[in-house]
C-alpha positions in Angstrom: -4.9 -30.0 -34.8 -2.0 -31.4 -32.3 -3.8 -34.5 -31.7 -5.1 -35.4 -35.1 -1.4 -34.8 -35.8 -0.7 -37.6 -33.1 -3.0 -40.0 -34.4 -2.0 -40.1 -38.0 1.9 -40.1 -37.1 0.6 -43.2 -34.6 -1.1 -44.8 -37.6 2.3 -44.7 -39.9 4.7 -45.1 -37.1 2.4 -49.2 -36.6 3.1 -49.9 -39.8 7.0 -48.2 -40.3 8.3 -51.9 -40.4 6.3 -52.2 -44.0 7.5 -48.8 -45.4 11.0 -49.7 -44.5 10.5 -53.0 -45.8 9.4 -51.8 -49.3 12.5 -49.0 -49.0 14.9 -52.5 -48.9 13.3 -53.7 -51.8 14.0 -50.4 -53.8 17.3 -50.0 -52.6 18.4 -53.3 -52.9 16.6 -54.3 -56.6 15.0 -51.0 -57.9 15.8 -48.7 -60.5 17.9 -47.1 -58.4 19.5 -49.7 -56.0 22.4 -51.3 -55.6 21.4 -54.5 -57.9 18.6 -53.5 -60.1 16.3 -56.5 -61.0 12.9 -56.4 -62.9 12.1 -59.9 -61.4 12.4 -58.6 -57.5 11.1 -55.5 -57.9 7.8 -56.2 -59.4 7.0 -56.8 -55.6 7.7 -53.0 -54.6 4.6 -51.6 -56.4 1.7 -53.8 -54.7 3.1 -53.3 -51.4 2.5 -49.5 -51.9 -0.7 -50.0 -53.6 -2.5 -52.6 -51.6 -0.6 -54.2 -48.4 0.3 -50.3 -47.0 -3.0 -48.6 -47.7 -4.8 -51.7 -46.3 -2.8 -52.2 -43.3 -2.7 -48.1 -42.6 -6.4 -48.3 -42.7 -6.8 -51.4 -40.5 -5.1 -49.7 -38.1 -6.4 -46.5 -38.0 -10.1 -48.0 -38.1 -8.7 -50.0 -35.0 -7.6 -47.0 -33.0 -11.4 -45.5 -32.5 -13.4 -49.0 -33.3 -11.3 -52.0 -32.2 -10.9 -54.6 -34.4 -14.1 -54.5 -35.7 -13.4 -51.2 -36.7 -10.3 -51.7 -38.4 -11.8 -54.7 -40.6 -14.5 -52.4 -41.6 -12.1 -49.6 -42.6 -9.7 -52.2 -44.4 -12.6 -53.2 -46.5 -13.7 -49.9 -47.1 -10.5 -48.8 -48.4 -10.5 -51.3 -51.2 -13.4 -49.1 -52.8 -10.6 -46.1 -53.1 -7.7 -48.2 -54.1 -9.6 -49.5 -57.1 -11.1 -46.1 -57.8 -7.3 -44.4 -58.1 -4.4 -45.1 -60.3 -1.9 -43.7 -57.1 -1.4 -45.5 -53.8 -4.2 -44.4 -51.5 -1.7 -43.8 -48.4 -2.6 -40.2 -47.5 -6.9 -41.8 -48.3 -5.7 -44.4 -46.1 -4.5 -42.3 -43.0 -7.4 -39.9 -43.3 -10.2 -42.0 -43.8 -9.7 -44.9 -41.1 -9.6 -43.3 -38.0 -13.5 -41.6 -38.8 -14.6 -45.2 -40.2 -13.5 -46.9 -37.4 -15.2 -44.6 -35.1 -18.5 -45.2 -37.1 -18.1 -48.8 -36.6 -17.9 -48.3 -32.9 -21.0 -45.8 -33.0 -23.2 -48.3 -34.7 -22.5 -50.6 -32.8 -23.1 -49.0 -29.3 -26.4 -47.4 -31.2 -28.0 -51.2 -32.1 -26.5 -53.2 -29.0 -29.8 -52.7 -26.8 -32.1 -53.6 -29.9 -30.6 -56.8 -30.6 -31.9 -60.3 -29.7 -30.6 -62.1 -26.3 -28.3 -65.0 -28.1 -27.6 -63.2 -31.7 -25.7 -60.6 -30.7 -22.3 -62.2 -32.8 -24.5 -62.9 -35.8 -26.1 -59.4 -35.7 -22.7 -57.5 -34.7 -20.7 -59.2 -38.1 -23.6 -58.6 -40.4 -23.7 -54.9 -39.4 -20.2 -54.7 -40.1 -20.3 -56.4 -43.3 -22.9 -54.3 -44.7 -21.4 -51.0 -43.9 -17.8 -52.2 -45.2 -19.7 -52.8 -48.6 -21.4 -49.6 -48.2 -18.6 -47.5 -47.3 -16.5 -49.7 -50.4 -19.0 -48.7 -52.6 -19.1 -45.1 -51.8 -15.5 -44.7 -52.0 -15.5 -46.7 -55.4 -18.2 -44.6 -56.8 -17.9 -41.0 -54.9 -14.4 -40.7 -53.4 -11.6 -42.4 -55.0 -12.0 -40.1 -58.2 -12.3 -36.7 -56.3 -9.3 -38.0 -54.2 -7.2 -39.4 -56.7 -7.2 -36.0 -58.3 -6.4 -34.2 -55.3 -3.7 -36.7 -54.7 -2.0 -35.8 -58.2 -2.4 -32.3 -57.4 -0.5 -32.9 -54.1 2.0 -35.0 -55.9 2.7 -32.0 -58.9 2.8 -29.4 -55.7 5.5 -31.4 -54.2 7.2 -31.7 -57.3 7.1 -28.0 -57.5 7.9 -27.4 -53.8 11.2 -29.6 -54.0 12.4 -27.9 -57.3 11.8 -24.4 -55.8 13.9 -22.1 -53.7 11.3 -22.3 -50.9 12.2 -26.0 -49.6 15.0 -24.8 -47.2 12.9 -22.1 -45.6 10.9 -25.3 -43.8 13.6 -25.5 -41.8 12.3 -22.2 -40.0 9.0 -24.4 -39.0 10.5 -27.8 -39.0 13.9 -27.4 -36.6 11.7 -25.5 -33.8 9.0 -27.9 -33.6 11.0 -31.1 -33.4 12.8 -29.6 -30.2 9.4 -28.6 -28.9 9.0 -32.7 -29.2 6.8 -32.8 -32.6 9.4 -34.4 -34.4 7.2 -37.4 -34.3 4.3 -35.7 -35.2 6.4 -33.8 -38.5 8.2 -36.8 -39.2 5.0 -39.7 -39.6 2.5 -37.6 -39.6 3.3 -35.3 -42.6 6.6 -35.8 -44.1 6.6 -39.7 -44.3 2.5 -40.0 -46.3 4.0 -37.2 -48.9 7.3 -39.1 -49.2 6.1 -42.5 -49.8 3.6 -40.8 -52.6 6.3 -39.1 -53.9 9.2 -41.9 -54.0 6.6 -44.1 -55.3 6.1 -41.7 -58.2 9.8 -40.7 -58.6 12.0 -43.5 -56.9 13.2 -41.2 -54.1 12.3 -38.3 -52.3 14.1 -35.2 -50.9 11.1 -34.8 -48.5 12.3 -37.7 -46.0 15.6 -35.7 -45.5 13.5 -32.5 -44.3 13.0 -33.6 -40.7 15.2 -36.6 -40.0 18.6 -35.1 -41.0 20.8 -35.7 -37.5 23.5 -32.9 -38.6 21.9 -29.4 -37.1 21.4 -31.2 -33.6 24.9 -32.9 -34.0 26.6 -29.8 -34.3 24.7 -28.4 -31.3 25.9 -31.5 -29.2 29.8 -30.5 -30.7 29.6 -26.9 -29.9 29.0 -28.1 -26.2 31.2 -30.8 -26.2 34.1 -27.9 -27.0 32.5 -25.6 -24.7 31.6 -28.0 -21.4 34.1 -29.0 -18.8 36.1 -32.1 -18.5 33.7 -33.9 -16.3 30.6 -32.8 -18.8 32.1 -34.3 -21.8 31.9 -38.2 -21.1 27.8 -37.9 -20.9 27.7 -35.3 -23.9 29.8 -37.8 -25.9 27.4 -40.6 -25.0 24.4 -38.1 -25.8 25.9 -37.6 -29.4 26.1 -41.0 -30.1 22.8 -41.8 -28.9 21.4 -39.2 -31.4 23.8 -39.7 -34.5 24.1 -43.5 -34.5 20.8 -44.3 -32.7 18.7 -42.0 -34.3 17.0 -40.6 -31.3 16.9 -37.0 -31.8 15.0 -36.2 -28.4 18.5 -36.5 -26.3 19.6 -33.2 -27.7 16.4 -31.3 -26.9 17.1 -30.3 -23.8 20.5 -28.9 -24.8 18.6 -26.4 -27.0 15.8 -25.4 -24.5 18.1 -24.3 -21.7 19.6 -22.1 -24.2 16.7 -21.1 -26.4 19.3 -18.7 -28.7 20.3 -22.4 -30.0 17.3 -22.4 -32.5 19.3 -20.4 -34.7 21.9 -22.8 -34.7 19.8 -25.9 -35.7 17.6 -23.7 -38.3 20.6 -22.5 -39.6 22.5 -26.0 -39.7 18.9 -27.4 -41.3 18.7 -24.7 -43.9 22.1 -25.5 -45.0 21.4 -29.3 -45.3 18.1 -29.1 -47.0 19.8 -26.3 -49.4 22.5 -28.9 -50.4 20.7 -31.9 -51.2 18.4 -30.2 -53.2 21.4 -28.8 -55.2 22.6 -32.2 -55.7 19.0 -33.8 -56.4 19.3 -36.4 -53.6 16.8 -38.2 -51.7 15.7 -41.4 -49.6 13.7 -44.1 -51.3 11.6 -44.6 -47.4 11.4 -43.1 -44.5 14.4 -43.2 -42.2 12.9 -44.2 -38.9 14.7 -43.7 -36.4 17.2 -40.9 -38.1 20.1 -42.6 -37.6 22.8 -41.8 -40.1 23.5 -45.5 -40.8 19.9 -45.9 -41.7 19.6 -42.7 -43.9 22.6 -43.8 -45.6 21.3 -47.6 -46.3 18.3 -46.1 -47.6 19.9 -43.5 -50.1 20.7 -44.3 -53.7 23.9 -45.6 -54.5 24.9 -42.8 -56.2 23.4 -40.1 -53.3 25.6 -41.8 -50.4 28.5 -39.6 -50.5 26.4 -36.3 -51.2 24.2 -37.2 -48.7 26.8 -37.8 -46.1 28.3 -34.7 -47.0 25.0 -33.3 -46.6 24.6 -33.8 -43.1 28.0 -32.9 -42.2 27.6 -29.6 -43.7 24.8 -28.7 -41.6 26.5 -30.2 -38.4 29.3 -27.7 -39.5 27.0 -25.0 -39.8 25.0 -25.6 -36.5 28.4 -26.2 -34.4 29.9 -22.8 -35.6 27.0 -20.8 -35.0 26.1 -22.9 -31.4 29.5 -22.4 -30.5 29.1 -18.6 -30.8 26.4 -18.8 -28.8 27.2 -21.0 -25.8 30.8 -19.2 -25.5 28.9 -15.9 -25.2 26.4 -17.2 -23.1 29.4 -18.5 -20.6 31.3 -15.1 -20.9 27.6 -13.5 -19.6 27.8 -15.9 -16.9 31.3 -15.4 -15.4 30.8 -12.1 -14.7 27.1 -12.4 -13.1 26.4 -14.1 -10.1 24.4 -16.9 -11.9 25.1 -20.2 -11.5 27.0 -22.3 -14.4 25.5 -24.0 -17.0 23.9 -27.5 -15.9 23.7 -30.1 -18.6 21.3 -32.5 -18.7 23.2 -35.5 -18.4 25.7 -34.2 -16.1 25.8 -34.4 -12.3 22.7 -33.0 -10.9 22.7 -30.9 -7.9 18.9 -31.0 -8.0 16.1 -33.5 -8.4 12.8 -31.4 -8.8 11.1 -34.3 -10.5 11.4 -36.1 -6.8 10.1 -33.5 -4.5 6.7 -34.2 -4.9 7.0 -38.0 -3.8 6.0 -37.4 -0.3 3.0 -35.6 -1.4 -0.4 -37.2 -1.1 -2.2 -38.6 -3.1 0.8 -40.1 -4.5 2.1 -42.0 -1.4 -0.8 -44.3 -0.7 0.4 -47.6 -3.2 3.3 -49.6 -3.9 4.7 -49.2 -7.8 4.6 -52.2 -10.0 3.5 -50.8 -13.5 5.9 -48.0 -14.9 5.2 -46.6 -18.1 7.7 -44.1 -20.3 6.1 -41.7 -22.2 7.2 -39.6 -25.1 5.1 -37.9 -27.7 5.1 -40.3 -30.1 5.7 -43.4 -27.5 8.5 -44.3 -30.1 12.6 -43.6 -29.8 13.3 -41.7 -26.9 10.4 -43.6 -24.4 11.9 -47.3 -26.0 15.4 -46.0 -25.0 14.3 -44.9 -21.4 12.3 -48.3 -20.7 15.5 -50.3 -21.6 17.4 -48.4 -19.8 14.8 -48.6 -16.5 14.6 -52.4 -17.0 18.3 -53.0 -16.6 18.7 -50.8 -13.8 15.4 -52.6 -11.9 17.1 -55.9 -13.0 20.7 -54.9 -11.4 18.5 -53.8 -8.3 17.1 -57.1 -8.2 13.1 -55.8 -8.1 10.7 -58.3 -8.8 7.4 -58.0 -10.7 8.2 -54.6 -12.2 6.4 -54.0 -15.6 8.1 -51.3 -17.3 7.1 -50.4 -21.3 7.1 -47.3 -23.2 3.8 -45.6 -24.7 2.7 -42.4 -26.1 1.1 -39.3 -23.9 -2.5 -40.4 -25.6 -1.6 -44.2 -25.0 -0.7 -44.7 -21.1 -2.7 -47.7 -19.5 -4.9 -46.7 -16.6 -3.7 -49.5 -14.4 0.0 -47.7 -14.7 1.6 -46.6 -11.3 4.0 -44.4 -12.3 4.7 -42.3 -15.7 8.0 -41.0 -16.3 8.3 -38.1 -18.7 10.4 -35.2 -20.0 9.3 -32.5 -17.5 8.7 -30.1 -20.8 5.8 -32.2 -21.4 4.8 -33.2 -17.9 2.4 -30.3 -17.5 -0.3 -31.9 -20.5 0.2 -35.1 -19.0 -0.7 -34.0 -15.1 -4.0 -32.8 -17.1 -4.4 -36.0 -18.6 -4.0 -38.3 -15.4 -4.3 -36.5 -12.4 -4.4 -39.3 -9.8 -1.2 -40.5 -11.1 2.3 -40.5 -10.1 4.0 -38.3 -12.7 7.8 -37.7 -12.6 9.4 -35.3 -15.1 13.0 -35.9 -15.7 15.5 -33.3 -17.9 16.3 -36.5 -20.5 15.3 -40.1 -20.5 18.7 -40.8 -21.1 20.0 -39.6 -18.0 21.3 -42.9 -16.3 21.2 -40.3 -12.6 17.7 -40.0 -12.7 17.1 -43.6 -13.6 19.0 -44.3 -10.3 16.9 -41.9 -8.6 13.7 -43.6 -10.2 14.8 -47.0 -8.9 15.6 -46.4 -5.2 12.1 -44.7 -5.2 10.4 -47.7 -6.2 12.3 -50.0 -4.1 11.8 -47.6 -1.1 7.8 -47.4 -1.5 7.8 -51.5 -2.6 9.4 -52.1 0.9 6.7 -50.2 2.6 3.8 -52.7 1.0 
């Protein structure tokens, strides 16, 4: 299920700019926008109804069937779109990967029977016939059923949003986020349903359920208040990245060091959702990354101050509880021979990730291709790649290719994989012959200094 969720998350994420584009049009010219304009708002519905489902279908088909699979899925989606009076966003996400796989399977099964010289002609003909067949099947067999399902889902969402159960989602979402499932939740689950609801109602509170930066920011504030003078600058930097940059992964290690802090983020999330629900606020599109600036930009004009207050309130609740937990933790440590708490972005006394470097078979080649990975291959890994590029440039190391990818999309030519150590075990199982370094935080500048030194030493030897 986790792999399926990551697939759906990847499909949505690769088209996030389309979703945000529709959101910008909505927030500027839609019924709840800054300057409602019927002429400009007429572009919003075609994006939701045609452009987004077709692009999602192409992306999902391409994942398993390459360009041909994407084309087949794109054409097939026309049948579902024409058979429904609702945007087939969820339908595109669900059906496009199997369609792409089917296209690739047919290509493999028929390639040995195609006469030499007619490969391209017959391959294109097969794709065309498959596209038409699936399009007609979607229109006559699946479309009406899917339309009814989506209507029931939309009705269920409306009931959930208005019920007392909505805040209890924080019991699942906040811990799951810290376990690095935040991208899966946001893009694989929240965004498709939120988009569907926003198209119907003009906005959706669902977009705020996962994106709210308040709970994590409150934990970082509590750390800031209980940390030493030397640790405060790095925590301030982390808090800024989390709140304004929208990269929530940077606070996850702080909670994993002290699991009792799960209580703080759950309480903060519960408070925020309850507050948003009481005042019936929402966003017009998904906030990715979950920056407070993007959240406020995508909020209807009349909801901005209330959303800001809700984020602040959730941060205060999270901070108070986290402060209490941290003070008790420090008190226990001061009365025992245990070492004091080492923060992820503070000075490191140990470098466990570097201890594997001299072990075979990892000392057999130079490092020319580096991949920084996180669960979704999105915010935190992109930030890490930017940091390492700067470090490599400052060290004047030539011919080093650095990119960021998801765990399931690591290039085979990669010489070095950098990942947060909580995800390292999963990566080891997938890439047993590649050097993998687990770091405490992908925003930790000190750990990148170690990695640059490693690359320099390794490449000087070859």
